[in-house]
Short mmCIF file of C-alpha atoms and ligand atoms in Angstrom, two decimals:
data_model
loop_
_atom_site.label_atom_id
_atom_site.label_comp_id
_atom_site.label_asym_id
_atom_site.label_seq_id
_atom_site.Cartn_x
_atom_site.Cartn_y
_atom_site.Cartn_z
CA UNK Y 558 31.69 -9.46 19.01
CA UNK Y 559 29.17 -7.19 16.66
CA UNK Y 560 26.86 -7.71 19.03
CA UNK Y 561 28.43 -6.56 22.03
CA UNK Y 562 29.29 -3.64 19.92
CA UNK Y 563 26.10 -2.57 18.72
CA UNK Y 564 24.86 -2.82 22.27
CA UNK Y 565 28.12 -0.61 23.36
CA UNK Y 566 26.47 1.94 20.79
CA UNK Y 567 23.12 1.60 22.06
CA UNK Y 568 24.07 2.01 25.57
CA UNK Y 569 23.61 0.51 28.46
CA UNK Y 570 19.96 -1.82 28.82
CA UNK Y 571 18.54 0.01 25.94
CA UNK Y 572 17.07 -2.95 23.89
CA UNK Y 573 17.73 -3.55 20.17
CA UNK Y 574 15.15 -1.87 17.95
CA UNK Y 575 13.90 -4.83 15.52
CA UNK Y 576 14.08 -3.88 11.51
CA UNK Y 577 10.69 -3.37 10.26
CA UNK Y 578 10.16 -3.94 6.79
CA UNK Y 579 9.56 0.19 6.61
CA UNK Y 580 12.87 0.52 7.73
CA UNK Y 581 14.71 -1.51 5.37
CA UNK Y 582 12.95 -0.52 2.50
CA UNK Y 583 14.08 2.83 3.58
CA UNK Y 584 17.62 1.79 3.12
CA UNK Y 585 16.87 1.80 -0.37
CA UNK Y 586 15.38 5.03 -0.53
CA UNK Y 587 18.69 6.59 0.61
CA UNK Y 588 21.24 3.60 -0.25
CA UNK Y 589 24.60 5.85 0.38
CA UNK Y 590 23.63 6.97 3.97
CA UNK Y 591 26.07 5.25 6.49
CA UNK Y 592 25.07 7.02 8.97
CA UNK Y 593 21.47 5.19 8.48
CA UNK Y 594 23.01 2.01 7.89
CA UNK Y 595 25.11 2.49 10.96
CA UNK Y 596 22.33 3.39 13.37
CA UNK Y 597 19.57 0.74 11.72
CA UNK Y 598 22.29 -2.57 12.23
CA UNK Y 599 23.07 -1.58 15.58
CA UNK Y 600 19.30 -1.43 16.67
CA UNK Y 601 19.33 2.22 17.46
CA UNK Y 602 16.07 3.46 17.93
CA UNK Y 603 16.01 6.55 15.15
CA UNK Y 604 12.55 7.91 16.83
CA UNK Y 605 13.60 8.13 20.00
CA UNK Y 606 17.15 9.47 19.03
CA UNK Y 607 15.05 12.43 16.91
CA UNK Y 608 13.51 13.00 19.87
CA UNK Y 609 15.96 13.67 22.16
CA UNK Y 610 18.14 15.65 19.49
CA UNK Y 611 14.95 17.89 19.92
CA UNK Y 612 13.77 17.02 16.30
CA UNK Y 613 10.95 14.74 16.21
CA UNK Y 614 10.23 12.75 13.49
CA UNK Y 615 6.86 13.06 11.64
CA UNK Y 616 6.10 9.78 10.96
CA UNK Y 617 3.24 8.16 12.17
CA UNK Y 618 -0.89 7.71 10.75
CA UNK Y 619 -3.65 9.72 12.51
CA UNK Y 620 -5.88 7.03 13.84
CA UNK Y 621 -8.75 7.61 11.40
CA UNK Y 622 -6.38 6.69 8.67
CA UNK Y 623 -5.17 3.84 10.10
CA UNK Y 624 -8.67 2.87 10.93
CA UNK Y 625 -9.41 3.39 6.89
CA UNK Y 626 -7.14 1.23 5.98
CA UNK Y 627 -8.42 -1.24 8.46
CA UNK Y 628 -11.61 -1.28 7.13
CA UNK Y 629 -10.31 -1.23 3.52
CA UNK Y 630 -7.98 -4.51 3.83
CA UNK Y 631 -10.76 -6.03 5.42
CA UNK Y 632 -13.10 -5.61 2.29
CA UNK Y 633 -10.39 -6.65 -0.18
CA UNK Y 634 -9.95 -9.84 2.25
CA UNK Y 635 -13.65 -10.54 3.00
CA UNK Y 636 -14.99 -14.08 1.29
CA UNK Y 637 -12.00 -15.94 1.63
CA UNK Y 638 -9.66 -13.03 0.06
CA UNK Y 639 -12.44 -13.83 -3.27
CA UNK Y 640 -12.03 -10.34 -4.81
CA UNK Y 641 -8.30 -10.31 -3.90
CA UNK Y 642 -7.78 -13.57 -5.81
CA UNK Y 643 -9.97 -12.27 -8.51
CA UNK Y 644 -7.55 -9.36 -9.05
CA UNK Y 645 -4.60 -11.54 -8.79
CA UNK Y 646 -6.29 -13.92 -11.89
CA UNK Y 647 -6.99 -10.58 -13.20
CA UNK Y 648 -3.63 -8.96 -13.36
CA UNK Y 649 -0.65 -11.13 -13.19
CA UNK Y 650 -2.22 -14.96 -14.10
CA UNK Y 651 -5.19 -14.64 -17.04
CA UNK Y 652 -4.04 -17.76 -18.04
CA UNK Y 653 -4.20 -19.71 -15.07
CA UNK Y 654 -7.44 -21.46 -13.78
CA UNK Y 655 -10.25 -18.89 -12.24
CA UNK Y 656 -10.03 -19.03 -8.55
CA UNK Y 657 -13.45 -20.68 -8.00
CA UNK Y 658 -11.77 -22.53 -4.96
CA UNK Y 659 -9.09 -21.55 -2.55
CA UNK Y 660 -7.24 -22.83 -0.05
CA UNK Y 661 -6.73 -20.11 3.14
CA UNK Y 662 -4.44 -21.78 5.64
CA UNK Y 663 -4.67 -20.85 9.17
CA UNK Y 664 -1.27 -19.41 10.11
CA UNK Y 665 -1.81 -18.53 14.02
CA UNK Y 666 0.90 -19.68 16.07
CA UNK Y 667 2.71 -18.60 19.54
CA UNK Y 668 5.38 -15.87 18.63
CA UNK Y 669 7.22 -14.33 16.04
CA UNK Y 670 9.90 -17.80 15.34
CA UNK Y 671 6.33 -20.14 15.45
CA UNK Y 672 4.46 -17.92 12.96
CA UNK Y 673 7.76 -18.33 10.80
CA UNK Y 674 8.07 -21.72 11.22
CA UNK Y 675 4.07 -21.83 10.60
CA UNK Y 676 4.32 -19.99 7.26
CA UNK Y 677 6.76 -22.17 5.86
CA UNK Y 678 4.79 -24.81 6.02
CA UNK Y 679 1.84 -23.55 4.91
CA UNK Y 680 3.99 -22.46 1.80
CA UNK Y 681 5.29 -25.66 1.50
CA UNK Y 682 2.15 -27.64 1.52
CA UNK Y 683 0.41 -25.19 -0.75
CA UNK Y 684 3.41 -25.28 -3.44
CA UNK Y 685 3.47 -29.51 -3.05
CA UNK Y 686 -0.37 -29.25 -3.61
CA UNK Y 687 -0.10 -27.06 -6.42
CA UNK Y 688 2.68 -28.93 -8.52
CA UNK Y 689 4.24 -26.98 -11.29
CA UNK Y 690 1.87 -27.80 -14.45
CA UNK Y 691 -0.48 -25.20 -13.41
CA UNK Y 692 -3.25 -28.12 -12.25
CA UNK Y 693 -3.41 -26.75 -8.76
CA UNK Y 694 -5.40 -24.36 -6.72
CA UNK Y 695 -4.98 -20.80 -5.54
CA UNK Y 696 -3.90 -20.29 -1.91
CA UNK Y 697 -4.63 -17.15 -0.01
CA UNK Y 698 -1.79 -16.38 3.30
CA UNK Y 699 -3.30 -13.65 5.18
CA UNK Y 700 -0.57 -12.01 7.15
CA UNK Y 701 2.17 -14.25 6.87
CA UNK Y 702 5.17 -14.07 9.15
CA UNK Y 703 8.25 -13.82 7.42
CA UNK Y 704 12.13 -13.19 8.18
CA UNK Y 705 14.96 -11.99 6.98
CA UNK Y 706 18.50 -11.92 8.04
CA UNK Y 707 20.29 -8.88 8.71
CA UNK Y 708 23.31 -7.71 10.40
CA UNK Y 709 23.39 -11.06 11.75
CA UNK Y 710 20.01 -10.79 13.59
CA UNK Y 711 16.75 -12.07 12.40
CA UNK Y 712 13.76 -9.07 11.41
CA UNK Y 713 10.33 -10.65 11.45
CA UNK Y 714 8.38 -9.19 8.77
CA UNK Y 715 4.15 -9.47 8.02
CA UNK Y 716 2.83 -8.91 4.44
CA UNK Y 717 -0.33 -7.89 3.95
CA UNK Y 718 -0.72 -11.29 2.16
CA UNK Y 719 1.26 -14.19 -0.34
CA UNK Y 720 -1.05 -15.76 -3.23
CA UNK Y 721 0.19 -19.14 -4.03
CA UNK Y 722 -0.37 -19.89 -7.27
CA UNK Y 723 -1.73 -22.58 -9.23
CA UNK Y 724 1.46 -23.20 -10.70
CA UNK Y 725 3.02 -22.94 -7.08
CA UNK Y 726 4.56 -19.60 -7.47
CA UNK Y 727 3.79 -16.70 -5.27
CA UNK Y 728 3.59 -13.24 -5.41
CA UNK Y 729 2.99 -10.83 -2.51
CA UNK Y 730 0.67 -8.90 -2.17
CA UNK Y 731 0.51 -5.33 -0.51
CA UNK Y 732 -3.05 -3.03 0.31
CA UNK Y 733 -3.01 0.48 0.64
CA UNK Y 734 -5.46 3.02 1.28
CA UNK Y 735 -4.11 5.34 -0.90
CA UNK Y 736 -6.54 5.49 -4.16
CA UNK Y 737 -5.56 4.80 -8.02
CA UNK Y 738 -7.10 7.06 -10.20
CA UNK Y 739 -8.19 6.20 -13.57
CA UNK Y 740 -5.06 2.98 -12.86
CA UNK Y 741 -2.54 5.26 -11.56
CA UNK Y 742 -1.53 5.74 -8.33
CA UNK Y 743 0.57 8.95 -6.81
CA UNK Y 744 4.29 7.39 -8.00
CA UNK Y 745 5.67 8.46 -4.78
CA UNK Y 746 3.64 6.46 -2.62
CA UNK Y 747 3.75 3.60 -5.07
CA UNK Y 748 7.51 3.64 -5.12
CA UNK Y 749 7.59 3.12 -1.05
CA UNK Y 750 5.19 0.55 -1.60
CA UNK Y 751 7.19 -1.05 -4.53
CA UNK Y 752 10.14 -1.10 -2.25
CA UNK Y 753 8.40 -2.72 0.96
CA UNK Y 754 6.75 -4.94 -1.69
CA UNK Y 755 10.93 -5.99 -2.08
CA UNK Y 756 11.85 -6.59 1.23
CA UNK Y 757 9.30 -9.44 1.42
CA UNK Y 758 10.27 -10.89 -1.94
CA UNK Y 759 13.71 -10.66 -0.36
CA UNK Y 760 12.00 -12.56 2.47
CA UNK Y 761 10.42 -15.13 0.23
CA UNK Y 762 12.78 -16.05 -1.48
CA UNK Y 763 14.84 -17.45 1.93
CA UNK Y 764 12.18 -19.48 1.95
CA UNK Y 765 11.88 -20.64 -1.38
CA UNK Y 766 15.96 -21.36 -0.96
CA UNK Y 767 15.18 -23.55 1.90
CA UNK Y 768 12.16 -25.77 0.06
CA UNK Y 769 14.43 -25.90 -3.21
CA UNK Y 770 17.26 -28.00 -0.82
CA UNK Y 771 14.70 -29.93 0.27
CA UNK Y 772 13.27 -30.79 -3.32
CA UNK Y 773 10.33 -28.44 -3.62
CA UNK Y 774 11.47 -25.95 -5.69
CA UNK Y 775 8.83 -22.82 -5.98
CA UNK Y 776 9.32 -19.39 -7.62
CA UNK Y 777 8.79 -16.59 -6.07
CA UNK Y 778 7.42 -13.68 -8.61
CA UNK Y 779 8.84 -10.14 -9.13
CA UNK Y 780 5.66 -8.58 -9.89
CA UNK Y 781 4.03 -7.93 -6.69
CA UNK Y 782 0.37 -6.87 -6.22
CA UNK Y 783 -0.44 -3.31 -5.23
CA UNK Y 784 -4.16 -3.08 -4.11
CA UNK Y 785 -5.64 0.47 -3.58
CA UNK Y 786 -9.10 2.36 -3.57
CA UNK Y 787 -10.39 2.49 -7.08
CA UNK Y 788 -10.60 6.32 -7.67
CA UNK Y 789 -12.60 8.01 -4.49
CA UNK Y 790 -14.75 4.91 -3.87
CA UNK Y 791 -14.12 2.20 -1.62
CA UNK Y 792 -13.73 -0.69 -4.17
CA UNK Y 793 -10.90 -2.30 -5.10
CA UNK Y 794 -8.88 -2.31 -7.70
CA UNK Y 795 -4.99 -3.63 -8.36
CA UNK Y 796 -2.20 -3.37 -10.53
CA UNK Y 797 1.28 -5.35 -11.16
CA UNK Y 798 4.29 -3.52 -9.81
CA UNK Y 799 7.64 -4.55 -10.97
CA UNK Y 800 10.09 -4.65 -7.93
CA UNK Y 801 13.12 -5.86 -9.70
CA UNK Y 802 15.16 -2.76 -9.38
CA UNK Y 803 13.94 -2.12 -5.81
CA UNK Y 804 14.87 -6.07 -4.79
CA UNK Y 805 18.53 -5.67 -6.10
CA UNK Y 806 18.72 -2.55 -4.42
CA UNK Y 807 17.65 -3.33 -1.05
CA UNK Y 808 19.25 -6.63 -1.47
CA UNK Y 809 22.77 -4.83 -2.36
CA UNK Y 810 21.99 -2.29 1.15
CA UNK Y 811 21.40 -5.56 3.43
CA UNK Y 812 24.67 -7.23 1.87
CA UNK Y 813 26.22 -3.73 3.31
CA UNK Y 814 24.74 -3.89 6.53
CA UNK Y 815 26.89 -6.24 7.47
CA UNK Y 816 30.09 -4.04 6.75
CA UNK Y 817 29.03 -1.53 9.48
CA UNK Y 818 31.16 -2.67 11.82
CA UNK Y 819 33.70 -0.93 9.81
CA UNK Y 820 31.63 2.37 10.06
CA UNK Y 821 31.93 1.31 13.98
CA UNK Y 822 35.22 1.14 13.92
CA UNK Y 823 36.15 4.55 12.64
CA UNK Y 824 33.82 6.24 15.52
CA UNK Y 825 35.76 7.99 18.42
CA UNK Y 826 36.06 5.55 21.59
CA UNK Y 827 33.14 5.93 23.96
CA UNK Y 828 30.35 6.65 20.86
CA UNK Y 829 27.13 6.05 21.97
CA UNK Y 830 23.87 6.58 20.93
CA UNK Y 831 21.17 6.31 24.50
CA UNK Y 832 18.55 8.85 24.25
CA UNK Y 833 19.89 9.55 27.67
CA UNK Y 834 22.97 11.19 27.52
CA UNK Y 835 22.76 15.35 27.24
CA UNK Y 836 22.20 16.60 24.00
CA UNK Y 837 25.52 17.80 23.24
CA UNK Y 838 27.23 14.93 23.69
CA UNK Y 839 24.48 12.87 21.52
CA UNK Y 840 24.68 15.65 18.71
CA UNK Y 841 28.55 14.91 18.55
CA UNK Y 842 27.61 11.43 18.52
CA UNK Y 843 25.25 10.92 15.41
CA UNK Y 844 27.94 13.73 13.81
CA UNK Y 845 30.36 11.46 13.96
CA UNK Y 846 28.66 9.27 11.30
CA UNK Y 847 28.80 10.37 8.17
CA UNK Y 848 25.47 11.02 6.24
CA UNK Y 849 24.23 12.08 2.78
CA UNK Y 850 21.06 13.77 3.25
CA UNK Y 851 18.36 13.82 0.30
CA UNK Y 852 14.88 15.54 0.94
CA UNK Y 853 13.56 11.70 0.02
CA UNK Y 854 14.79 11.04 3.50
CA UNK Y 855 11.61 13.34 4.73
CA UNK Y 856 9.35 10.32 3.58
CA UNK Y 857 11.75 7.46 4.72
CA UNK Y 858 13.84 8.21 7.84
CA UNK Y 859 12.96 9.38 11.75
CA UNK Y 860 16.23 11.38 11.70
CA UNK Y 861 15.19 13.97 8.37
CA UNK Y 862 14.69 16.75 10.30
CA UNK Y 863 17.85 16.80 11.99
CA UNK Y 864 19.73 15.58 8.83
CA UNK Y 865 17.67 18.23 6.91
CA UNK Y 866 18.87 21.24 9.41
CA UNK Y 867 22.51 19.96 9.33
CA UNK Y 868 23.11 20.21 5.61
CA UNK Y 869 21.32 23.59 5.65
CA UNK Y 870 23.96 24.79 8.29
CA UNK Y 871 26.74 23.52 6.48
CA UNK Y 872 25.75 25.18 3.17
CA UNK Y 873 25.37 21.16 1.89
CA UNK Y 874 24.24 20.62 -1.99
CA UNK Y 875 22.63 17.56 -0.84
CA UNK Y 876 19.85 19.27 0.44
CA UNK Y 877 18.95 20.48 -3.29
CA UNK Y 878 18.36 17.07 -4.09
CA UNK Y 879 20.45 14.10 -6.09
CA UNK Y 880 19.74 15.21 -9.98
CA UNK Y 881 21.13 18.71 -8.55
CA UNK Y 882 23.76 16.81 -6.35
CA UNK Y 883 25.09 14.71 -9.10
CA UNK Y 884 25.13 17.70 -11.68
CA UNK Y 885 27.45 19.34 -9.28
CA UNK Y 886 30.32 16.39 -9.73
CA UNK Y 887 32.63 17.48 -6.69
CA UNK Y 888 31.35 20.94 -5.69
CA UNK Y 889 29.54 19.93 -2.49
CA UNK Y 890 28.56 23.42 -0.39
CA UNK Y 891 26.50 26.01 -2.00
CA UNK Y 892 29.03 27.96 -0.70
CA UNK Y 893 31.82 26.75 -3.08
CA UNK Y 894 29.13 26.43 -6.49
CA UNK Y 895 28.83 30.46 -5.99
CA UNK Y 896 31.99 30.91 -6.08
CA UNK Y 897 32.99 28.57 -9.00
CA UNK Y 898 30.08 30.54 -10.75
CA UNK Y 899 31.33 33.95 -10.13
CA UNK Y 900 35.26 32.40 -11.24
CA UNK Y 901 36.88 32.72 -7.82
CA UNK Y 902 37.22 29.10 -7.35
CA UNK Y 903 37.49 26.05 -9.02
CA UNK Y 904 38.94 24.09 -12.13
CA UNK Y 905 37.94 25.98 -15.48
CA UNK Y 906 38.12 22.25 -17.15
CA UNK Y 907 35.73 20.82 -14.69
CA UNK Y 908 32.42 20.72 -16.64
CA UNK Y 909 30.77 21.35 -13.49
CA UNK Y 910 32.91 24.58 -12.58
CA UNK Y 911 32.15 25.75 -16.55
CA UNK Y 912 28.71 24.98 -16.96
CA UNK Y 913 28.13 27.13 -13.55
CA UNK Y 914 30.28 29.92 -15.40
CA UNK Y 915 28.16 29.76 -18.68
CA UNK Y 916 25.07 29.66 -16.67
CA UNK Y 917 26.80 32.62 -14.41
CA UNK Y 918 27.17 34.76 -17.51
CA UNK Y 919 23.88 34.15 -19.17
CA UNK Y 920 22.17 34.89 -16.28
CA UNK Y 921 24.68 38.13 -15.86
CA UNK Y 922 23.13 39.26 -19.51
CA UNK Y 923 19.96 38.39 -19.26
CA UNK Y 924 19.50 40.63 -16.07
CA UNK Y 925 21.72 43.50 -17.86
CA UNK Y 926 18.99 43.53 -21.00
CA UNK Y 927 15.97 43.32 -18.67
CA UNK Y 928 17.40 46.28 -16.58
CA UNK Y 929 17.77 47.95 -20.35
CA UNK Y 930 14.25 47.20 -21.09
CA UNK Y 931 13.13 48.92 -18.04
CA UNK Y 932 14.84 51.97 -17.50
CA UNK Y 933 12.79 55.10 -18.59
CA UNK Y 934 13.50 56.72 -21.97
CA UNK Y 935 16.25 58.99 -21.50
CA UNK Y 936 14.70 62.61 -21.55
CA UNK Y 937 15.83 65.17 -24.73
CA UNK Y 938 18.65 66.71 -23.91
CA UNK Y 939 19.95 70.16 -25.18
CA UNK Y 940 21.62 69.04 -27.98
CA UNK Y 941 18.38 67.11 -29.02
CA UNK Y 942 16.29 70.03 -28.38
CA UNK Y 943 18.69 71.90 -30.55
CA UNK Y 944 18.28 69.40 -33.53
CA UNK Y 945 14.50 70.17 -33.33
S1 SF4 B 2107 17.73 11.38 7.47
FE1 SF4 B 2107 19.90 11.37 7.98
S2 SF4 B 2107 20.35 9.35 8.78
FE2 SF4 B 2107 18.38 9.24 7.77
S3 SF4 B 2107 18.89 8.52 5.72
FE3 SF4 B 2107 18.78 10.74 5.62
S4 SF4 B 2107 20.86 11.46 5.98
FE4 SF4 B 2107 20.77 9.31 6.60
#
């Protein structure tokens, strides 16, 4: 029945857009969107939607970037993943043996559901092999295939890689060719990284649920392994990332994915989503949908710029931002803060309507003694000439 709905949405032979794990850690960049959550479980193609709204998404890496990182991932991997082990000893397991010897699995097999299947095992015979007294080896995964339920359809998903450990837990691991300087990394580009990082400890631990029934019970670790440049060379170097608070929160947006049929529900008869229908008709469409634009969705969703140009037009506070968003309580057009401020609108006892009013009237003095500082001397008049 969802099914045949979220096609009805798509339109007619327009194929279901598979979840990345970009997109769903997106969801947690912007958690309240339902007009996100909407489009993503149905299988809507955002790109191609920005497109044809006539606002093109930015996303994408030029190709010498992407080759970069290519080259880069390739280097950390190199020997049997030896230096990428080493930092994993390094940085999340000092205690645990060196890893002098490793175990890298082949994991090739035909398709997405046999490169699952493949990966499981592989899992499972490292975490047997590894016991849980720490007396095992390391085990490298290079590009595991993982998945992950949602909305009722499966999303295949590739890490970079999964360390077994020799305890048998495992931590994922994610490269990026952005550099850490001095240890620190821009946070921005971390925190996208710490929330993909989730959505494959999300995917994990499916697994992990599936070997506990059957007696093998692994852990899987919430300290993930970011690997970058170290500063502008083209070493390596790593650091733990905690993705606690970006597992519950993507794990709380999948749990809601599978509500959107009730966002489906409440759309006039007939919505649909094809890049093919005229623009007018699609505009009405994706208006129909609520949404709570943020500028973080300019990093983390094809459909910003549209979004972006929306909230301008309607005068929405969301486009200043959450901390300014959620300062504003339930003032939520720039329109209506102005006039709060200058007292034409609004509950006095709101602390939001009085703290634009104090703000109003400091700002009101403030400009009244710089215009005081500024104005000329006034010139002697008669009567002063007189005193003289
Ligand atoms: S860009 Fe639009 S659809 Fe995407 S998350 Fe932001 S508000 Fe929602």
């Amino acid at each position: 029945m969802l099914r045949h709905r979220f096609a009805e949405l798509r339109g007619p032979d327009v194929p279901a857009k598979a979840l990345d794990a970009r997109a769903l850690a997106a969801l947690a960049a912007n958690p309240g969107c339902r007009r996100r959550a909407l489009l993503d479980g149905a299988g809507v193609d955002k790109a191609a939607l920005a497109n044809a709204l006539g606002s093109p998404s930015a996303f994408g890496q030029s190709q010498f970037a992407f080759m970069r990182g290519n080259a880069f991932e390739a280097r950390v991997k190199a020997d049997g993943g030896a230096e990428l082990l080493r930092l994993a000893h390094e940085r999340l397991d000092p205690g645990a043996e060196p890893p002098t010897r490793a175990q890298v699995p082949d994991l090739s097999a035909a398709g997405p559901q046999g490169r699952v299947a493949r990966t499981a095992l592989a899992l499972r015979e490292a975490t047997e092999a590894s016991g849980t007294d720490g007396a095992g080896g390391w085990t490298l995964l290079d590009h595991p295939m993982l998945a992950l339920e949602v909305a009722g359809s499966p999303a295949f998903l590739e890490p970079d890689a999964v360390v077994v450990h020799p305890d048998g837990s495992w931590t994922v691991v994610e490269i990026k060719s952005f550099p850490m300087l001095d240890g620190a990394a821009d946070p921005a580009k971390v925190g996208a990284a710490a929330r993909q990082a989730a959505v494959y400890v999300l995917a994990l631990e499916e697994v992990a649920a599936r070997l506990a029934r059957e007696g093998v019970p692994p852990r899987v670790r919430h300290r993930v392994l970011l690997v970058c440049p170290k500063d502008f060379s083209n070493l390596p170097t790593a650091s733990a990332v905690d993705v606690r608070r970006q597992r519950a929160v993507t794990a709380r947006q999948l749990s809601r994915l599978t509500r959107v049929e009730e966002i489906a529900d409440a759309l006039p008869e007939g919505t649909c989503f094809s890049p093919e229908l005229p623009v007018e008709e699609l505009t009405a469409a994706v208006e129909a949908v609520p949404a709570t634009y943020a500028p973080e969705c300019l990093s983390a969703c094809d459909l910003a710029f549209h979004c972006r140009a929306r909230a301008r037009e309607g005068g929405a506070v969301t486009a200043l931002g959450r901390p300014v968003r959620a300062e504003l309580g339930g003032l939520s057009s720039v329109e209506g803060v102005l006039a709060a401020a200058r007292g034409e609108a609004g509950d006095p006892d709101d602390p939001a309507v009085a703290a634009l009013r104090r703000a109003a009237a400091l700002r009101a003095e403030a400009l009244d003694t710089a215009r005081a500082r500024t104005l000329p001397a006034p010139s002697a008049g008669p009567e002063v000439a007189l005193c003289h």
